[in-house]
Short mmCIF file of C-alpha atoms and ligand atoms in Angstrom, two decimals:
data_model
loop_
_atom_site.label_atom_id
_atom_site.label_comp_id
_atom_site.label_asym_id
_atom_site.label_seq_id
_atom_site.Cartn_x
_atom_site.Cartn_y
_atom_site.Cartn_z
CA MET O 591 167.82 20.83 -157.07
CA SER O 592 166.92 21.73 -160.64
CA GLY O 593 165.48 18.74 -162.47
CA VAL O 594 165.71 18.68 -166.23
CA ASN O 595 162.48 18.72 -168.16
CA TYR O 596 162.87 15.93 -170.73
CA SER O 597 159.33 16.01 -172.03
CA GLU O 598 160.17 19.08 -174.11
CA LYS O 599 161.86 19.19 -177.49
CA ILE O 600 164.87 20.86 -175.86
CA PRO O 601 165.61 19.40 -172.41
CA ASN O 602 166.25 22.27 -170.02
CA ASN O 603 166.19 23.48 -166.45
CA VAL O 604 165.58 27.12 -167.36
CA ASN O 605 161.77 26.94 -167.67
CA LEU O 606 161.93 27.38 -171.42
CA VAL O 607 158.22 26.65 -171.63
CA GLY O 608 157.61 29.92 -169.76
CA ASP O 609 159.16 31.97 -172.58
CA ARG O 610 157.49 30.99 -175.84
CA THR O 611 159.49 33.41 -178.01
CA LEU O 612 162.82 32.11 -176.76
CA GLN O 613 161.60 28.53 -177.01
CA ARG O 614 160.55 29.04 -180.64
CA ALA O 615 163.86 30.72 -181.51
CA LEU O 616 165.85 27.82 -180.04
CA GLU O 617 163.57 25.25 -181.68
CA HIS O 618 164.31 27.00 -184.95
CA TRP O 619 168.08 26.71 -184.32
CA GLN O 620 167.83 23.04 -183.24
CA PRO O 621 167.47 21.47 -186.76
CA HIS O 622 170.44 23.56 -187.94
CA PHE O 623 172.46 22.11 -185.08
CA ILE O 624 171.42 18.52 -185.97
CA GLU O 625 172.26 19.15 -189.60
CA TRP O 626 175.68 20.48 -188.52
CA TRP O 627 176.19 17.42 -186.25
CA LYS O 628 175.38 15.02 -189.08
CA GLY O 629 177.64 16.85 -191.53
CA MET O 630 180.53 17.93 -189.28
CA GLY O 631 180.26 15.61 -186.26
CA PRO O 632 181.81 12.11 -185.93
CA SER O 633 182.08 10.66 -189.40
CA ASP O 634 180.34 7.30 -190.02
CA PHE O 635 179.23 6.34 -186.50
CA GLN O 636 175.82 7.99 -186.39
CA SER O 637 173.95 4.66 -186.29
CA ALA O 638 176.18 3.06 -183.62
CA ASP O 639 174.78 2.47 -180.12
CA VAL O 640 177.07 4.29 -177.73
CA TYR O 641 177.22 3.97 -173.94
CA LEU O 642 176.99 7.65 -172.95
CA ARG O 643 176.19 9.72 -169.93
CA THR O 644 173.50 12.39 -170.11
CA ALA O 645 172.57 14.97 -167.50
CA THR O 646 169.12 14.50 -165.97
CA SER O 647 169.70 17.12 -163.26
CA VAL O 648 172.56 19.40 -162.34
CA ASP O 649 173.22 17.89 -158.91
CA ALA O 650 175.57 15.04 -157.93
CA GLN O 651 172.88 12.37 -158.42
CA GLY O 652 171.69 13.32 -161.85
CA TRP O 653 174.42 14.95 -163.86
CA ALA O 654 175.77 11.64 -165.15
CA THR O 655 173.01 9.20 -166.06
CA TYR O 656 174.36 6.39 -168.25
CA GLY O 657 172.61 4.62 -171.10
CA THR O 658 172.98 3.48 -174.68
CA VAL O 659 172.03 5.98 -177.38
CA LYS O 660 172.67 6.73 -181.02
CA MET O 661 174.51 10.05 -181.13
CA PRO O 662 172.02 11.98 -183.29
CA ASP O 663 169.37 11.07 -180.67
CA TYR O 664 171.43 12.46 -177.77
CA ARG O 665 169.32 14.84 -175.66
CA TRP O 666 171.37 18.03 -176.00
CA GLY O 667 169.90 20.58 -173.68
CA ILE O 668 170.29 23.67 -171.55
CA PHE O 669 171.41 23.19 -167.98
CA LEU O 670 172.46 25.93 -165.62
CA ALA O 671 173.85 25.36 -162.13
CA ASP O 672 171.36 26.45 -159.46
CA GLN O 673 171.10 30.16 -158.76
CA GLN O 674 172.82 31.23 -155.54
CA ALA O 675 170.61 33.55 -153.51
CA ASP O 676 172.04 37.04 -152.92
CA ARG O 677 175.19 36.42 -154.97
CA THR O 678 177.30 39.57 -155.23
CA ILE O 679 180.09 40.60 -157.60
CA GLY O 680 183.32 39.04 -156.31
CA PHE O 681 185.99 41.23 -157.97
CA GLY O 682 186.65 44.43 -159.88
CA ASP O 683 185.46 47.99 -159.34
CA GLN O 684 181.84 46.97 -158.62
CA MET O 685 182.79 44.34 -156.05
CA GLY O 686 180.06 43.68 -153.48
CA GLN O 687 177.17 44.89 -155.64
CA PRO O 688 174.43 42.43 -156.69
CA VAL O 689 175.26 40.29 -159.74
CA TRP O 690 173.38 41.03 -162.98
CA GLN O 691 170.50 38.93 -164.27
CA GLN O 692 170.47 40.92 -167.52
CA VAL O 693 173.34 42.24 -169.66
CA PRO O 694 174.22 45.87 -168.83
CA GLY O 695 174.15 47.91 -172.06
CA GLU O 696 177.72 49.16 -171.67
CA TYR O 697 179.15 45.61 -171.54
CA ARG O 698 176.89 44.10 -174.16
CA SER O 699 179.36 43.81 -177.02
CA THR O 700 182.25 42.64 -174.81
CA LEU O 701 180.15 39.97 -173.14
CA ARG O 702 178.80 38.84 -176.49
CA ARG O 703 182.37 38.57 -177.82
CA LEU O 704 183.48 36.48 -174.81
CA ILE O 705 180.47 34.17 -175.14
CA VAL O 706 180.93 33.81 -178.92
CA THR O 707 184.66 33.05 -178.49
CA GLN O 708 183.90 30.43 -175.85
CA GLY O 709 181.03 29.01 -177.93
CA ASP O 710 183.16 28.84 -181.08
CA THR O 711 185.66 26.44 -179.51
CA GLU O 712 183.01 23.80 -178.75
CA PRO O 713 181.84 22.83 -182.26
CA ALA O 714 185.39 23.51 -183.48
CA SER O 715 186.75 20.67 -181.36
CA VAL O 716 184.06 18.27 -182.65
CA GLU O 717 185.05 19.18 -186.20
CA GLN O 718 188.75 18.70 -185.42
CA GLN O 719 188.07 15.20 -184.09
CA ARG O 720 185.53 14.01 -186.62
CA LEU O 721 187.66 11.38 -188.36
CA LEU O 722 189.27 9.85 -185.29
CA GLY O 723 186.65 7.11 -184.89
CA HIS O 724 188.15 5.37 -187.93
CA THR O 725 191.43 4.73 -186.10
CA CYS O 726 190.28 4.16 -182.50
CA PRO O 727 192.65 2.07 -180.34
CA SER O 728 189.70 0.37 -178.56
CA LEU O 729 185.94 0.54 -178.04
CA TYR O 730 186.60 2.08 -174.62
CA ASP O 731 188.50 4.94 -176.28
CA LEU O 732 185.93 5.28 -179.04
CA ARG O 733 183.22 5.73 -176.45
CA ASN O 734 185.26 8.36 -174.61
CA LEU O 735 185.78 10.27 -177.85
CA PHE O 736 182.04 10.27 -178.53
CA GLN O 737 181.26 11.28 -174.93
CA ILE O 738 183.53 14.27 -175.34
CA ASN O 739 182.01 15.10 -178.73
CA VAL O 740 178.39 15.08 -177.55
CA GLU O 741 179.32 17.15 -174.50
CA GLU O 742 181.13 19.73 -176.62
CA GLY O 743 177.91 19.83 -178.63
CA ARG O 744 176.06 20.50 -175.38
CA HIS O 745 178.52 23.23 -174.46
CA LEU O 746 177.67 24.86 -177.76
CA TRP O 747 174.01 24.74 -176.71
CA ALA O 748 174.99 26.37 -173.40
CA MET O 749 176.47 29.41 -175.19
CA VAL O 750 173.72 29.53 -177.83
CA TYR O 751 171.13 29.69 -175.05
CA LEU O 752 172.88 32.76 -173.59
CA LEU O 753 173.09 34.40 -177.03
CA HIS O 754 169.40 33.77 -177.76
CA ALA O 755 168.11 34.60 -174.31
CA TYR O 756 170.12 37.78 -173.60
CA PHE O 757 171.39 39.28 -176.87
CA GLY O 758 168.29 39.50 -179.07
CA ARG O 759 168.75 39.59 -182.82
CA ASP O 760 172.57 39.95 -182.72
CA GLY O 761 172.70 36.90 -180.48
CA ARG O 762 170.59 34.85 -182.90
CA GLU O 763 172.84 35.87 -185.78
CA GLU O 764 175.95 34.93 -183.81
CA ALA O 765 174.36 31.54 -183.04
CA GLU O 766 173.98 30.89 -186.79
CA GLU O 767 177.59 31.94 -187.36
CA LEU O 768 178.77 29.40 -184.79
CA LEU O 769 177.56 26.71 -187.20
CA ALA O 770 178.89 28.49 -190.30
CA ARG O 771 182.57 28.83 -189.30
CA HIS O 772 184.51 25.57 -189.52
CA SER O 773 187.80 24.35 -188.11
CA GLY O 774 190.60 24.87 -190.62
CA ASP O 775 188.27 26.47 -193.22
CA ALA O 776 190.23 28.83 -195.47
CA ASP O 777 187.40 31.38 -195.69
CA LYS O 778 185.59 30.99 -192.38
CA PRO O 779 187.97 29.49 -189.83
CA ARG O 780 187.30 29.12 -186.12
CA ILE O 781 188.24 32.17 -184.02
CA LEU O 782 191.19 30.83 -181.99
CA THR O 783 194.20 29.34 -183.73
CA THR O 784 194.48 26.08 -181.77
CA PHE O 785 190.98 25.16 -182.89
CA ASN O 786 192.08 25.23 -186.52
CA GLU O 787 194.88 22.69 -185.98
CA PRO O 788 194.03 19.26 -187.41
CA ILE O 789 193.68 16.42 -184.89
CA SER O 790 194.29 13.46 -187.13
CA ASP O 791 195.72 10.92 -184.68
CA TRP O 792 194.94 9.78 -181.15
CA LEU O 793 198.22 10.99 -179.70
CA SER O 794 197.14 14.48 -180.73
CA LEU O 795 193.70 13.87 -179.23
CA PHE O 796 195.22 12.94 -175.88
CA CYS O 797 197.50 16.00 -176.00
CA PHE O 798 194.56 18.21 -177.00
CA THR O 799 192.39 16.93 -174.15
CA TYR O 800 195.32 17.27 -171.75
CA PHE O 801 196.43 20.80 -172.76
CA THR O 802 193.60 22.48 -174.64
CA ASP O 803 190.72 21.22 -172.52
CA ARG O 804 192.73 22.41 -169.53
CA ASP O 805 192.68 25.90 -171.02
CA GLY O 806 188.92 25.31 -171.20
CA LYS O 807 188.95 24.59 -167.47
CA TYR O 808 190.79 27.85 -166.72
CA GLN O 809 188.65 29.98 -169.03
CA LEU O 810 185.40 28.46 -167.77
CA LYS O 811 186.51 28.96 -164.18
CA SER O 812 187.25 32.62 -164.83
CA LEU O 813 183.90 33.09 -166.61
CA ALA O 814 182.17 31.24 -163.74
CA GLU O 815 183.24 34.21 -161.58
CA SER O 816 181.43 36.66 -163.91
CA ALA O 817 179.01 39.26 -162.58
CA PHE O 818 176.67 38.24 -165.42
CA ASP O 819 174.97 35.53 -163.40
CA PRO O 820 173.51 33.38 -166.24
CA LEU O 821 177.04 33.10 -167.72
CA SER O 822 178.45 32.16 -164.33
CA ARG O 823 175.77 29.49 -163.75
CA THR O 824 176.22 28.05 -167.26
CA CYS O 825 180.00 27.76 -166.87
CA ARG O 826 179.75 26.21 -163.42
CA PHE O 827 177.79 23.29 -164.84
CA MET O 828 180.04 22.97 -167.90
CA LEU O 829 183.04 22.53 -165.60
CA THR O 830 181.53 19.34 -164.19
CA GLU O 831 181.59 17.81 -167.67
CA GLU O 832 184.99 19.28 -168.59
CA ALA O 833 186.73 17.19 -165.91
CA HIS O 834 186.12 13.98 -167.87
CA HIS O 835 187.69 15.46 -171.00
CA MET O 836 190.92 16.20 -169.13
CA PHE O 837 190.74 12.73 -167.57
CA VAL O 838 190.77 11.25 -171.08
CA GLY O 839 193.90 13.29 -171.90
CA GLU O 840 195.71 12.54 -168.68
CA THR O 841 194.98 8.81 -168.60
CA GLY O 842 195.46 8.52 -172.37
CA LEU O 843 198.98 9.98 -172.22
CA GLY O 844 199.71 7.92 -169.08
CA ARG O 845 198.70 4.75 -170.95
CA VAL O 846 200.96 5.68 -173.87
CA VAL O 847 203.90 6.16 -171.48
CA LYS O 848 203.11 2.87 -169.74
CA ARG O 849 203.04 0.90 -173.00
CA THR O 850 206.22 2.55 -174.29
CA LEU O 851 208.04 1.64 -171.07
CA GLU O 852 206.84 -1.96 -171.33
CA VAL O 853 208.28 -2.12 -174.84
CA MET O 854 211.53 -0.43 -173.77
CA LYS O 855 211.93 -3.01 -171.03
CA GLU O 856 211.10 -5.89 -173.40
CA ILE O 857 213.73 -4.82 -175.92
CA GLY O 858 216.13 -3.58 -173.22
CA SER O 859 216.69 -0.27 -174.97
CA ASP O 860 215.40 3.28 -175.24
CA ASP O 861 216.69 3.66 -178.80
CA PRO O 862 213.81 5.51 -180.57
CA ALA O 863 214.26 3.54 -183.79
CA ARG O 864 213.97 0.22 -181.95
CA VAL O 865 210.99 1.40 -179.89
CA ARG O 866 209.27 2.45 -183.12
CA ALA O 867 210.11 -0.84 -184.80
CA ALA O 868 208.46 -2.60 -181.85
CA GLY O 869 205.25 -0.64 -182.52
CA ALA O 870 205.27 1.91 -179.68
CA VAL O 871 205.60 5.69 -179.49
CA ASP O 872 209.20 6.52 -178.59
CA LEU O 873 209.61 9.11 -175.82
CA PRO O 874 211.30 11.78 -178.02
CA THR O 875 208.27 11.70 -180.33
CA LEU O 876 205.91 11.95 -177.37
CA GLN O 877 207.95 14.94 -176.15
CA LYS O 878 207.48 16.65 -179.53
CA TYR O 879 203.71 16.17 -179.38
CA LEU O 880 203.63 17.56 -175.83
CA SER O 881 205.67 20.61 -176.90
CA PHE O 882 203.47 21.21 -179.94
CA TRP O 883 200.12 21.12 -178.13
CA CYS O 884 201.33 22.86 -174.98
CA SER O 885 202.76 25.80 -176.92
CA SER O 886 199.68 26.02 -179.13
CA SER O 887 197.41 26.05 -176.06
CA LEU O 888 199.49 28.75 -174.33
CA ASP O 889 198.35 31.22 -177.00
CA LEU O 890 194.76 30.69 -175.86
CA PHE O 891 195.36 32.88 -172.81
CA GLY O 892 195.90 35.97 -174.99
CA SER O 893 198.67 38.58 -174.74
CA GLU O 894 200.90 38.97 -171.69
CA ILE O 895 199.99 42.63 -171.56
CA SER O 896 196.32 43.09 -172.35
CA SER O 897 193.95 46.03 -172.00
CA ASN O 898 191.08 43.57 -172.67
CA SER O 899 191.98 41.51 -169.61
CA ALA O 900 192.23 44.69 -167.50
CA ALA O 901 188.81 45.95 -168.60
CA ASN O 902 187.18 42.53 -168.29
CA PHE O 903 188.40 42.20 -164.71
CA ALA O 904 187.74 45.80 -163.59
CA ASN O 905 184.21 45.65 -165.03
CA GLY O 906 183.40 42.30 -163.39
CA LEU O 907 183.01 40.36 -166.65
CA LYS O 908 185.79 37.82 -166.21
CA GLY O 909 187.64 37.05 -162.97
CA ARG O 910 190.51 34.77 -162.07
CA PRO O 911 189.90 31.04 -161.56
CA ASP O 912 188.84 30.51 -157.92
CA GLU O 913 188.78 34.26 -157.31
CA SER O 914 187.89 33.80 -153.63
CA GLN O 915 191.33 32.29 -152.89
CA TYR O 916 192.95 35.72 -153.47
CA GLU O 917 193.07 38.57 -150.95
CA ASP O 918 192.96 41.53 -153.29
CA HIS O 919 189.97 41.45 -155.65
CA VAL O 920 190.34 44.93 -157.11
CA LEU O 921 194.03 44.95 -158.12
CA ARG O 922 194.19 48.72 -158.73
CA GLU O 923 197.38 49.06 -156.63
CA LYS O 924 199.33 45.97 -157.77
CA THR O 925 201.94 45.59 -160.48
CA LEU O 926 203.81 42.64 -161.97
CA ALA O 927 207.33 42.46 -163.41
CA LEU O 928 207.18 40.85 -166.85
CA VAL O 929 210.04 39.88 -169.10
CA THR O 930 209.40 40.61 -172.78
CA PRO O 931 211.87 40.55 -175.70
CA GLU O 932 212.43 44.26 -175.00
CA GLY O 933 213.51 43.56 -171.41
CA GLU O 934 211.83 43.62 -168.00
CA GLN O 935 208.73 45.80 -167.67
CA THR O 936 206.59 46.65 -164.68
CA VAL O 937 202.98 46.29 -165.72
CA PRO O 938 199.76 47.08 -163.82
CA MET O 939 198.52 43.73 -162.50
CA LEU O 940 195.15 44.27 -164.19
CA ASN O 941 196.88 44.23 -167.57
CA ALA O 942 198.95 41.15 -166.72
CA LEU O 943 196.11 38.80 -165.76
CA ASN O 944 196.37 36.68 -168.92
CA GLU O 945 199.96 35.95 -167.95
CA VAL O 946 199.06 35.22 -164.33
CA MET O 947 196.51 32.72 -165.55
CA ARG O 948 198.95 31.20 -168.06
CA GLU O 949 201.52 30.66 -165.30
CA SER O 950 199.05 28.88 -163.03
CA TYR O 951 197.86 26.81 -166.01
CA LEU O 952 201.44 25.69 -166.64
CA LYS O 953 201.76 24.59 -163.01
CA ASP O 954 198.60 22.52 -163.42
CA CYS O 955 200.04 20.99 -166.61
CA GLU O 956 203.18 19.97 -164.67
CA ILE O 957 201.22 17.53 -162.48
CA GLY O 958 200.83 14.90 -165.20
CA LEU O 959 204.43 15.26 -166.32
CA LYS O 960 205.68 14.61 -162.80
CA ARG O 961 203.64 11.41 -162.67
CA TRP O 962 204.86 10.17 -166.08
CA ASN O 963 208.46 11.04 -165.19
CA ARG O 964 208.15 8.97 -162.01
CA GLN O 965 206.95 6.05 -164.17
CA ILE O 966 209.97 6.49 -166.46
CA GLU O 967 212.35 6.74 -163.52
CA ARG O 968 210.89 3.63 -161.87
CA ALA O 969 211.37 1.74 -165.13
CA GLY O 970 215.08 2.65 -164.95
CA PHE O 971 215.35 5.07 -167.88
CA SER O 972 216.91 8.52 -167.81
CA THR O 973 214.64 10.45 -170.25
CA ARG O 974 212.46 13.12 -168.61
CA LEU O 975 209.43 14.74 -170.27
CA THR O 976 209.26 18.53 -169.96
CA LEU O 977 206.96 21.42 -170.78
CA PRO O 978 208.23 24.06 -173.18
CA SER O 979 208.89 27.60 -171.98
CA SER O 980 205.88 29.91 -172.33
CA ARG O 981 207.96 31.91 -174.83
CA PHE O 982 208.35 28.98 -177.24
CA ARG O 983 206.51 29.02 -180.60
CA ARG O 984 204.08 31.74 -179.60
CA THR O 985 201.89 33.45 -182.18
CA ILE O 986 200.09 35.79 -179.76
CA GLY O 987 201.54 38.35 -177.36
CA ALA O 988 204.97 39.76 -176.58
CA TRP O 989 206.84 36.63 -177.68
CA ALA O 990 204.91 36.12 -180.93
CA GLY O 991 207.19 35.11 -183.78
CA GLN O 992 210.35 35.23 -181.63
CA PRO O 993 212.96 32.54 -182.36
CA VAL O 994 213.04 31.00 -178.90
CA ASP O 995 213.92 27.40 -178.06
CA PRO O 996 211.81 25.20 -175.71
CA GLN O 997 214.02 26.26 -172.79
CA GLY O 998 213.15 29.92 -173.48
CA LYS O 999 216.54 30.89 -174.94
CA MET O 1000 216.59 33.37 -177.81
CA LEU O 1001 218.28 32.00 -180.97
CA SER O 1002 219.01 33.42 -184.39
CA LYS O 1003 216.15 32.94 -186.88
CA GLU O 1004 218.26 30.52 -188.94
CA GLU O 1005 219.20 28.41 -185.92
CA TYR O 1006 215.54 28.31 -184.80
CA GLU O 1007 214.30 27.24 -188.21
CA LYS O 1008 217.01 24.62 -188.51
CA GLN O 1009 216.07 23.08 -185.17
CA LEU O 1010 212.29 23.53 -185.09
CA TYR O 1011 211.47 19.97 -186.15
CA SER O 1012 213.74 18.54 -183.51
CA TRP O 1013 211.30 20.13 -181.00
CA ILE O 1014 207.88 19.61 -182.62
CA PRO O 1015 206.66 16.72 -184.81
CA SER O 1016 208.10 16.65 -188.33
CA GLU O 1017 206.17 15.22 -191.28
CA ALA O 1018 208.08 11.97 -190.77
CA ASP O 1019 207.15 11.85 -187.06
CA ARG O 1020 203.49 12.42 -187.91
CA ALA O 1021 203.64 9.76 -190.63
CA PHE O 1022 205.07 7.30 -188.10
CA VAL O 1023 202.37 8.09 -185.52
CA HIS O 1024 199.71 7.75 -188.22
CA SER O 1025 201.12 4.36 -189.15
CA LEU O 1026 200.33 3.15 -185.61
CA MET O 1027 196.71 4.28 -185.82
CA GLN O 1028 194.93 1.07 -186.78
CA LYS O 1029 191.30 0.65 -185.79
CA VAL O 1030 190.72 -1.89 -182.98
CA VAL O 1031 187.03 -2.58 -182.26
CA GLU O 1032 186.99 -6.04 -180.70
CA PRO O 1033 185.62 -5.63 -177.15
CA GLY O 1034 188.47 -5.56 -174.60
CA LYS O 1035 191.25 -5.45 -177.23
CA MET O 1036 193.74 -2.54 -177.32
CA ALA O 1037 196.01 -1.25 -180.05
CA ALA O 1038 199.63 -2.24 -179.44
CA TRP O 1039 200.85 1.34 -178.82
CA ILE O 1040 198.68 1.97 -175.75
CA ALA O 1041 198.17 0.14 -172.44
CA PRO O 1042 194.62 -0.72 -171.31
CA PRO O 1043 192.99 1.66 -168.82
CA ASP O 1044 192.99 0.70 -165.13
CA ARG O 1045 189.20 0.52 -165.07
CA GLY O 1046 186.16 0.83 -167.32
CA ILE O 1047 183.41 3.43 -167.40
CA ASN O 1048 180.80 3.60 -164.62
CA ASN O 1049 182.12 0.42 -162.94
CA LEU O 1050 181.79 -1.67 -166.12
CA ALA O 1051 184.62 -3.91 -167.27
CA VAL O 1052 187.28 -2.54 -169.63
CA GLY O 1053 186.12 -5.23 -172.07
CA TYR O 1054 182.48 -4.08 -172.10
CA GLU O 1055 181.11 -3.39 -175.59
CA TYR O 1056 180.94 0.41 -175.11
CA VAL O 1057 180.06 1.02 -178.74
CA LYS O 1058 177.86 -1.42 -180.64
CA LEU O 1059 178.69 -1.01 -184.31
CA HIS O 1060 176.17 -2.02 -186.94
N1 BYC S 2108 193.90 33.26 -181.32
O1 BYC S 2108 194.28 41.24 -175.26
P1 BYC S 2108 194.38 39.98 -176.02
C1 BYC S 2108 187.62 25.48 -174.43
C2 BYC S 2108 192.68 38.08 -180.01
S1 BYC S 2108 189.03 26.45 -174.54
C3 BYC S 2108 193.28 34.24 -182.05
O2 BYC S 2108 195.69 39.47 -176.40
P2 BYC S 2108 192.29 38.81 -174.44
C4 BYC S 2108 187.65 24.17 -175.09
C5 BYC S 2108 191.59 38.56 -179.04
O3 BYC S 2108 190.34 37.90 -179.31
C6 BYC S 2108 188.59 28.01 -173.79
N2 BYC S 2108 193.01 35.47 -181.57
O4 BYC S 2108 193.64 38.79 -175.28
C7 BYC S 2108 188.79 23.40 -175.05
C8 BYC S 2108 191.58 40.04 -179.30
O5 BYC S 2108 190.81 40.31 -180.46
P3 BYC S 2108 189.73 41.52 -180.42
C9 BYC S 2108 187.90 28.97 -174.74
C10 BYC S 2108 193.38 35.74 -180.29
O6 BYC S 2108 191.19 39.40 -175.23
C11 BYC S 2108 188.80 22.17 -175.72
C12 BYC S 2108 193.03 40.35 -179.61
O7 BYC S 2108 193.64 39.12 -180.00
N3 BYC S 2108 187.34 30.09 -174.01
O8 BYC S 2108 186.68 25.89 -173.85
O9 BYC S 2108 192.55 39.31 -173.08
C13 BYC S 2108 187.67 21.73 -176.38
C14 BYC S 2108 193.77 40.93 -178.42
O10 BYC S 2108 193.46 40.10 -177.32
C15 BYC S 2108 194.00 34.79 -179.48
C16 BYC S 2108 187.84 31.32 -174.03
O11 BYC S 2108 188.82 31.59 -174.68
C17 BYC S 2108 194.27 33.50 -180.05
N4 BYC S 2108 194.87 32.51 -179.35
O12 BYC S 2108 192.09 37.23 -174.26
C18 BYC S 2108 186.54 22.51 -176.42
C19 BYC S 2108 187.14 32.34 -173.17
N5 BYC S 2108 194.26 35.35 -178.27
O13 BYC S 2108 188.66 41.10 -179.42
C20 BYC S 2108 186.52 23.73 -175.75
C21 BYC S 2108 186.64 33.51 -173.92
C22 BYC S 2108 193.81 36.61 -178.35
O14 BYC S 2108 190.50 42.71 -180.00
N6 BYC S 2108 187.69 34.29 -174.55
N7 BYC S 2108 193.28 36.85 -179.54
O15 BYC S 2108 189.22 41.54 -181.86
C23 BYC S 2108 188.50 35.13 -173.84
O16 BYC S 2108 188.42 35.25 -172.64
C24 BYC S 2108 189.50 35.96 -174.60
O17 BYC S 2108 188.93 36.28 -175.82
C25 BYC S 2108 190.88 35.27 -174.81
C26 BYC S 2108 191.86 36.36 -175.29
C27 BYC S 2108 191.37 34.63 -173.52
C28 BYC S 2108 190.82 34.21 -175.90
#
């Protein structure tokens, strides 16, 4: 078990004290991070006492230790999963050879790019969510938002550690840049498109944590397979924390569906206008939010046909999630039939791995929809929620910019443009959802558009005062 040393300025389980140069470099970055947190992190709640979990070790006993802290005092630190003795490369052309404890020169820039791209998403999401506290539906939800925010901050630390420890001066410069780009900034935006989308209401937050954090799960799992062992160990521990973020999305959307169905039963109608008038999110609007965030998150897997994905896999930098479940770990002989707007193409499997991953991601996304559709069916209504086709509204890859409807059917450009806002939220839909977002901070009280959760955090009551406001 690797305990975390909390007596140091930067809590860590990587023996930072044994490398004074690295320690100094990270201690130099630390005040810049805090400054960023105060300026770009949750707006206005920095003096609140928040019931948060912090890792005190990376094992089952210590990774979630609960207590009340003010967010700027959160102990952000560097935690790697324990090193596995004799770990060997699990895929690609160097399969079976020992994993790397240092970055091989020939992969240096690619690995740095992967780590920077991963790292960039973490502060981006905190920036996207910074105003949400003002419209929280309950103290329980407010606490969950802040838990996610501080952990995304920690995930930034995880990537900054790798940059500082293994990439020298370039790594330190990249770490500064991670605080200089900002979500939605016209001059210095975040790297990936989804992380520049505003998240200005809680329905979007729940969709983001359902769809976008799930991309995080898939990407972290594939990086956890990496032959670069420090990256693998970092991602393995991050995945433990990531699960709670998806839980917030899944239960959040489930609670929205539950409340909407209660209202539909009360008024005896599924008429969207009447559901809205009764203060709940009508199912067609929910469907539009699902389609928006799902399609946006699908871009995060990259192009269907990608030489980057082929090289990353062949060189052992990035595998497939749960690589050991597959039989063939080299993939030099396999192909995949892919449909693009030009017709069906047979592509070397190595070049199609982004698409393979996107397909399994979509299957994972289906699980929640099945559950919510069962709830709707049990309540006696005929609407069914669906995921859009992976060709819908794409901005990356073979289907980028193609006028395709959510069922995957090609339309004329005019028809597509005419119908787009019947598939994703229009200004009026967003304005309606915003009108529901009224701050509720009385312990145990919920906003009218969302059902209470089944249980509280860490066995506490739902009505516990999870955030003490001053
Ligand atoms: N937007 O061959 P291609 C998370 C670029 S979420 C903008 O198509 P590749 C989290 C690409 O960079 C997980 N640009 O794709 C969730 C490349 O540019 P360069 C984040 C894009 O490289 C919630 C070019 O297009 N982690 O953790 O195979 C809250 C051609 O690339 C996009 C990662 O993404 C896009 N959507 O795969 C908080 C893992 N897609 O390099 C956190 C690290 C592609 O030629 N990143 N491009 O200039 C990667 O593994 C890969 O970079 C990608 C793309 C999967 C993103």
